[in-house]
XYZ file of C-alpha atoms in Angstrom:
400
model
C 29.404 8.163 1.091
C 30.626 5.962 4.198
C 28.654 2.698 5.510
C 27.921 4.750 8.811
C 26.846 7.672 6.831
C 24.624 6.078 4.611
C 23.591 3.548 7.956
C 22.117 6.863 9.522
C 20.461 8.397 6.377
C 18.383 5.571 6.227
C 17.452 4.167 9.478
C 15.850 8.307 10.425
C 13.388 7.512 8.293
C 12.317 4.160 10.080
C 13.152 5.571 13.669
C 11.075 8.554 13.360
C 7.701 5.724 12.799
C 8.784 3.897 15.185
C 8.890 6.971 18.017
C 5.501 8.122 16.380
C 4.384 4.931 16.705
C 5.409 4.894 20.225
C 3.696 7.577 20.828
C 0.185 6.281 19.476
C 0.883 3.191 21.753
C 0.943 5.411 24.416
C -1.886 7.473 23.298
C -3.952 4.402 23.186
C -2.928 2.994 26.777
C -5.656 3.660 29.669
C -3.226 6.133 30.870
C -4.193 8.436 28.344
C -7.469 6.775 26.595
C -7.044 8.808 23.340
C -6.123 6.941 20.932
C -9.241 4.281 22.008
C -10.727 1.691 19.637
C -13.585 3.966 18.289
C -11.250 6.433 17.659
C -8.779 4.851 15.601
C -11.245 3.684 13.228
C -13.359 7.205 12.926
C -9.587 8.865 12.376
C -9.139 5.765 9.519
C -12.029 7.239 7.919
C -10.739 10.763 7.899
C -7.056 9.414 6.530
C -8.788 7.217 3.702
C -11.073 9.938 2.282
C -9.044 13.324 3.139
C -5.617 13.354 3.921
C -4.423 10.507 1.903
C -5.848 11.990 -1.496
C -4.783 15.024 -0.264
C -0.958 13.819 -0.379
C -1.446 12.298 -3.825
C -2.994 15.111 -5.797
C -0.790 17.481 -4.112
C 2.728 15.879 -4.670
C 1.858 14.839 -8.324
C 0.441 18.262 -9.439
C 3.680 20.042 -8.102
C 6.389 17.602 -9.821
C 4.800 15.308 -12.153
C 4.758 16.768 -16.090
C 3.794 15.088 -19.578
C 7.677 14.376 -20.629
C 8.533 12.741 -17.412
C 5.491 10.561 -17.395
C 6.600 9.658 -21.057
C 10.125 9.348 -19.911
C 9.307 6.944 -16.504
C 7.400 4.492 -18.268
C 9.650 1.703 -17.060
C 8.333 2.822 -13.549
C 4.571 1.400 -13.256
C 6.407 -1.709 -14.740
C 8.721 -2.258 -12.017
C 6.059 -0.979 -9.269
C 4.175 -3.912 -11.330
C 6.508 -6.363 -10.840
C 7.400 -5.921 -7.060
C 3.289 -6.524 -6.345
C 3.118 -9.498 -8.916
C 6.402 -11.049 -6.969
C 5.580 -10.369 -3.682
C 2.038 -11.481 -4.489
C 3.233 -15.058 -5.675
C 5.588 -15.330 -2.688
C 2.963 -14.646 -0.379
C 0.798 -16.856 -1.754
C 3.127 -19.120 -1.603
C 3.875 -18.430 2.603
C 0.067 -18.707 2.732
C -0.214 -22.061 0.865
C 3.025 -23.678 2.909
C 2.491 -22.236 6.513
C -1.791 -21.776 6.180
C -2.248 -19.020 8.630
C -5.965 -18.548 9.774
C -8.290 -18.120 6.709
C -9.006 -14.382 7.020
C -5.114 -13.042 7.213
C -4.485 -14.999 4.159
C -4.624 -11.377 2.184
C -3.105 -9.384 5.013
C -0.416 -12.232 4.927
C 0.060 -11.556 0.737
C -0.325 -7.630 1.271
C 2.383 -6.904 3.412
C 4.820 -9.492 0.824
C 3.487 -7.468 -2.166
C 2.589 -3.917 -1.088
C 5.658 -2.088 -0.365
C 5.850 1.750 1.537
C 6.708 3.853 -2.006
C 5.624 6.940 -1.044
C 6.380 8.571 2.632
C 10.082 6.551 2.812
C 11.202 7.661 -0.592
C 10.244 11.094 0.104
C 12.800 11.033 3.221
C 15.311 9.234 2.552
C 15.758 9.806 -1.135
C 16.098 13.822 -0.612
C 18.612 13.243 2.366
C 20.839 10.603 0.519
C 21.227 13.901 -2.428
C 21.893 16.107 0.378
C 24.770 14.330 1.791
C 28.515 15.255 1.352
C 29.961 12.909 -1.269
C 26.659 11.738 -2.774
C 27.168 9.290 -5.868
C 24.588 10.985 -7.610
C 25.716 14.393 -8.744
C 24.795 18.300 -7.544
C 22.503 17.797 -4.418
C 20.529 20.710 -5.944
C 19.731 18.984 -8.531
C 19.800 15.139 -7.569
C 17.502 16.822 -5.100
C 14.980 17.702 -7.601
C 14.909 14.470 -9.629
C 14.488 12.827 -6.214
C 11.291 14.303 -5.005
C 9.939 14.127 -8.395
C 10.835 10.037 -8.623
C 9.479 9.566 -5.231
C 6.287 11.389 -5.674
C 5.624 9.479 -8.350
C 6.291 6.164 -7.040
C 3.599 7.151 -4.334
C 1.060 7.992 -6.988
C 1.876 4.876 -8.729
C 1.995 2.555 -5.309
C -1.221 4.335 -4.015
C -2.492 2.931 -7.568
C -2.197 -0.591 -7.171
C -2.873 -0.537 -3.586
C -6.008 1.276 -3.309
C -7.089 -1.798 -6.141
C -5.651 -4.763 -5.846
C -4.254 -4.299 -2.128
C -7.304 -2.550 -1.187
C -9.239 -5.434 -2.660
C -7.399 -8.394 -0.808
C -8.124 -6.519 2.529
C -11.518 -6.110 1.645
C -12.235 -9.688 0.441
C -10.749 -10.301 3.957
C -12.715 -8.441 5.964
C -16.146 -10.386 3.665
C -14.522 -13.197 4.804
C -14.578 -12.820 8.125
C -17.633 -11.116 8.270
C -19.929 -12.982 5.800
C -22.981 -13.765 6.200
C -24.035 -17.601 6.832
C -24.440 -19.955 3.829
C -27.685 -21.950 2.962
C -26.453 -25.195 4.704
C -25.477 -23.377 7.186
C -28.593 -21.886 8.045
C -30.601 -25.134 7.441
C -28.148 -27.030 10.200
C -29.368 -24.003 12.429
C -33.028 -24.883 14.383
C -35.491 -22.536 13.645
C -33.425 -20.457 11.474
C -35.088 -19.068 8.505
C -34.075 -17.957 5.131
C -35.444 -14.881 3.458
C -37.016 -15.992 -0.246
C -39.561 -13.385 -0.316
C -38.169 -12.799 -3.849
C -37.615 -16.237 -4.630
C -33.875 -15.027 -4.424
C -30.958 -14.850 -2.709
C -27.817 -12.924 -2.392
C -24.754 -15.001 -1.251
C -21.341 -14.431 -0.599
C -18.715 -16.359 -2.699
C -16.537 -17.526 0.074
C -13.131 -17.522 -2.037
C -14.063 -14.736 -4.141
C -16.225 -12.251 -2.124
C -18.643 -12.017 -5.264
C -22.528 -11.587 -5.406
C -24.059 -14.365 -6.821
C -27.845 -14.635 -7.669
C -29.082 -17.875 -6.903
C -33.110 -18.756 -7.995
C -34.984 -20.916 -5.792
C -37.230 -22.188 -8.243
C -33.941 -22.800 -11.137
C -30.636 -24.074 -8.748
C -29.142 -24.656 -12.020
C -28.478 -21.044 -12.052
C -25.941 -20.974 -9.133
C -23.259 -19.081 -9.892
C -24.303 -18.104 -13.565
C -21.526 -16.032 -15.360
C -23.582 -12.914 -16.236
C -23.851 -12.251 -12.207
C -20.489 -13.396 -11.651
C -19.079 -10.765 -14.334
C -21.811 -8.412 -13.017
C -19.605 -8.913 -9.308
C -16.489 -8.623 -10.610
C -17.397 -5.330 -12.791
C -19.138 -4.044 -9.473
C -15.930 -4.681 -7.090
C -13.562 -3.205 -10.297
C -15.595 0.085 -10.094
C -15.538 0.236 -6.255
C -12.282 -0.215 -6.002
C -11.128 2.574 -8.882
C -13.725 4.791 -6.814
C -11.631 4.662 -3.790
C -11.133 8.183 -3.125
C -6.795 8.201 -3.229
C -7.441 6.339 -6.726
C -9.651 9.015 -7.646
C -6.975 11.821 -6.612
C -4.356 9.921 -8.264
C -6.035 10.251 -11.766
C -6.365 13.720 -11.129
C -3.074 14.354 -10.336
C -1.772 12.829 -13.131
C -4.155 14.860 -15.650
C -3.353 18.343 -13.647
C 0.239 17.599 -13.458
C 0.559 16.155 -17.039
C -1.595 18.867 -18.663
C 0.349 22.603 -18.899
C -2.447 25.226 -18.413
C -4.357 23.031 -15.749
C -0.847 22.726 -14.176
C -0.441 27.054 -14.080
C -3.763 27.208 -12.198
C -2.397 25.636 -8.814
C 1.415 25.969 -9.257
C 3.290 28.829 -9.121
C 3.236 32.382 -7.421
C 0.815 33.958 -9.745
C -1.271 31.039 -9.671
C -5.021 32.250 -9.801
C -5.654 28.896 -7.853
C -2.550 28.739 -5.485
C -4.508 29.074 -2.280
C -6.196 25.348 -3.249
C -3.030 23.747 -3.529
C -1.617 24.950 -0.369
C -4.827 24.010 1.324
C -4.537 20.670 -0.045
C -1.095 20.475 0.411
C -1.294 21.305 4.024
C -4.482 18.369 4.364
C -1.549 16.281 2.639
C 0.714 16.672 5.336
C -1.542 15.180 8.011
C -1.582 11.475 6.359
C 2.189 10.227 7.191
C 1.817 11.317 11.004
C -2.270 10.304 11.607
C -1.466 6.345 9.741
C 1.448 6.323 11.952
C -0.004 6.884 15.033
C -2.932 4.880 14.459
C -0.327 2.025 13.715
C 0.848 2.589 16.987
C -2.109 2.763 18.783
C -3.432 -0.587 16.906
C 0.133 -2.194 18.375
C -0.846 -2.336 22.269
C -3.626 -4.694 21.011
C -2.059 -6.441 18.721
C 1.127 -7.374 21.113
C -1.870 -9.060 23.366
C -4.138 -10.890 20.803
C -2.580 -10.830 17.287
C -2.299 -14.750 16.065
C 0.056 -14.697 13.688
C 2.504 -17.088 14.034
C 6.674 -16.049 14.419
C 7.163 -18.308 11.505
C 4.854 -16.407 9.344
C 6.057 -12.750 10.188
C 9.838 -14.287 9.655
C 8.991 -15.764 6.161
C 7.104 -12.177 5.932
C 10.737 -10.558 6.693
C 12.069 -13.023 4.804
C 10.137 -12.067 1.257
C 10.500 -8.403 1.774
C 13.995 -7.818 2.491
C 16.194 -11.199 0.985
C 14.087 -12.591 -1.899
C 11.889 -9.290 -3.320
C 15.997 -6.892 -3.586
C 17.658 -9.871 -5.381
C 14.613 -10.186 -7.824
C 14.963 -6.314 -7.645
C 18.657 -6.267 -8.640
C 17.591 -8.607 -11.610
C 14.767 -6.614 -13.085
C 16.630 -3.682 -13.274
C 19.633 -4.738 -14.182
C 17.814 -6.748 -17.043
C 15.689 -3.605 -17.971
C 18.743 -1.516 -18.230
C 20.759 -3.478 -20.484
C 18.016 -3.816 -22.587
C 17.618 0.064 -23.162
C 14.382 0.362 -21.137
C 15.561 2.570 -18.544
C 17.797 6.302 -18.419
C 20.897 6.435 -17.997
C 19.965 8.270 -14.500
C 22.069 6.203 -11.697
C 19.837 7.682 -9.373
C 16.222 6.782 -11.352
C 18.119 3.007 -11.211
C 18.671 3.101 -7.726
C 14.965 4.656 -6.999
C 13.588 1.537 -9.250
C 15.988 -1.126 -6.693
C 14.962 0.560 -3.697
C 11.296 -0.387 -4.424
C 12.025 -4.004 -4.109
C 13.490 -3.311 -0.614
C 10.911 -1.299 1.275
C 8.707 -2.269 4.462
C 4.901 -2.870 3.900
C 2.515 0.035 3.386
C 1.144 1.892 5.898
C -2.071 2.064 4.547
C -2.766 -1.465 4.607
C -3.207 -0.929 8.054
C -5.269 1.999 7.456
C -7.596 -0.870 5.033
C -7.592 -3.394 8.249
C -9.403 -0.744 10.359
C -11.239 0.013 7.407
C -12.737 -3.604 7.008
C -12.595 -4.453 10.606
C -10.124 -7.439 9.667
C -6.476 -8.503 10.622
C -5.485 -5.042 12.817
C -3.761 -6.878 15.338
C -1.727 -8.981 13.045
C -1.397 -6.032 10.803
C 0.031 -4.007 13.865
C 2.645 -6.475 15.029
C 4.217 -7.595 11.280
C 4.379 -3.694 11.298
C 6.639 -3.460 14.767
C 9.204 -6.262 13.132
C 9.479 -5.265 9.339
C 9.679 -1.719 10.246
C 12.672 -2.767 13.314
C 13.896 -4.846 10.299
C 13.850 -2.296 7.725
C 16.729 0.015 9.238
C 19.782 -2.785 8.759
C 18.225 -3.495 5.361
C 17.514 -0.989 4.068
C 21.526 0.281 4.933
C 22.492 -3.129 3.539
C 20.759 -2.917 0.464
C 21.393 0.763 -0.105
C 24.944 0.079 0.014
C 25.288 -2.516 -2.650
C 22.721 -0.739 -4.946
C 25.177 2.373 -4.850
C 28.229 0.208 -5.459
C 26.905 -1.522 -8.208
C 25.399 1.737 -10.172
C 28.387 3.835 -9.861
């Protein structure tokens, strides 16, 4: 495959968000007043609790079985790996260049959580389809392709609807919280419910509920309500509606007779899967529009520094594929992975990819960071179609 072949194969992907994304901006201009404030965040709503579990159940029912689940354990590890490095290098951006207090996680998100669904599922299938492909029969490099990039987006819907979902969210209490005890006592006149000789404050680094007793100070921050938080937060987060489809995609996918009741011509349930299916296919095209329409704000009043979204760039796309290249290599000499080129390559290209979507899908969630969020999108995303050629390249050349 030629560098200008492989150049276009990947950069469709990224040009066809950033016309849809064009789009939404214009959607959300006061020439058409569409796409306004309100409702961007009602059509969030819809994405978060339909269309995005939607995509998950449906993809990993159709291609996901037992054996391959067995067979891609190495997978979750590297997913894994790519949000524990990108976490540490964004907190380290956060801790050198200390952007405003409440895009500290929206900083760390978009190093850590990387797009491993909708962008695999293009470009993957298109790099099998084209003439000279390093990786075998399109048919049935093809095949292998859908089924490693559907579940990569089960997986990476995993750990971002936790620990992604839960750095937004801490966010978002962070910007929003509620005023401290000395706070309110350097207030005139402002009073402080103890009606139950209680009160419920919020941690300001941790976003936890801690029970603090008037009559007994002592107990501030007493570890059976701390663990009682963190337990609390845990179960929210798993609760999350595309975590929730995600476990049940796995079970229907991994279990045979389950599996025969949605898939297949004669199955009894068929009609359920294709109507799920078909709510699937609404996700990519709603998140990117609302990304879009979040943009012609964001351009005006996002306050993220240049030198933030460039160490951003920086993370994603020169540190996070060499750490990539060294994982997988590592795992593969070691007799982790198949001998697959093309599962190797899928397991690289996760290192490489621009930030989820749906973090900015959590920012109008949580009120926190859309702005920002919207304008680190417009750059990584511009970014993403020389580096993702780049990196494509070399991970082809040194796999086969």
């Amino acid at each position: 495959m030629g560098f200008w072949t492989l150049f276009e194969v990947a950069t469709m992907p990224v040009l066809q968000v950033l016309i849809i994304s064009c789009l939404g901006a214009f959607l959300a201009t006061g020439y058409c007043n569409v796409l306004h404030a309100d409702a961007r965040k009602y059509m969030n709503k819809v994405v978060f609790i339909v269309f995005t579990p939607s995509l998950m159940f449906a993809s990993l029912v159709k291609t996901v079985t037992f054996q391959e689940i067995i067979s891609w354990w190495f997978m979750p590890v590297n997913i894994g790996l790519t949000f524990l490095f990108g976490g540490i290098l964004g907190w380290i951006v956060v801790k050198l260049l200390k952007p405003e207090r409440h895009l500290e996680g929206l900083v760390i998100a978009t190093c850590s959580a990387g797009n491993l669904g909708n962008l695999l599922l293009i470009v993957i299938p298109a790099i099998c389809n084209e003439k000279g492909s390093p990786f075998g029969e399109p048919s049935i490099c093809g095949v292998h392709g859908i089924a490693y990039a559907s579940f990569s987006m089960a997986l990476g819907g995993f750990y971002i609807w936790t620990y992604t979902y839960h750095l937004i969210r801490t966010s978002g209490q962070l910007l929003h919280q509620r005023p401290s005890v000395e706070e309110a006592q350097k207030v005139p006149n402002k009073e402080i419910d103890s009606e139950a000789d209680a009160l419920l404050l919020k941690n300001e680094d941790s976003g936890l509920i801690i029970h603090i007793d008037e009559k007994n100070p002592n107990k501030k921050g007493d570890g059976w309500f701390k663990l009682k938080g963190i337990l609390h937060q845990v179960v929210d987060e798993l609760l999350a509606p595309p975590t929730i489809a995600a476990i049940w995609g796995f079970i229907f996918g991994a279990v045979p007779w389950l599996k025969s009741l949605l898939i297949g011509s004669n199955a009894p349930l068929r009609v359920l899967q294709d109507s799920i299916k078909l709510l699937g296919d609404g996700t990519i095209p709603c998140i990117t529009l609302i990304l879009g329409g979040n943009l012609t704000q964001g351009l005006r009043s996002g306050r993220l520094r240049p030198v933030v979204i460039f160490a951003i760039i920086a993370v994603r796309y020169m540190i996070l594929p060499a750490i990539g290249i060294a994982v997988v290599r590592t795992a593969s000499q070691l007799g982790f992975l198949s001998a697959d080129p093309l599962y190797q390559y899928v397991l690289m290209v996760q290192f490489t990819l621009p930030p989820a979507m749906n973090i900015g899908t959590m920012t109008q969630l949580f009120d926190v960071g859309q702005d920002e969020c919207s304008v680190v999108f417009l750059w990584t995303y511009l970014v993403a179609a020389l580096a993702l050629t780049v990196w494509s390249t070399f991970y082809m050349w040194i796999l086969t």
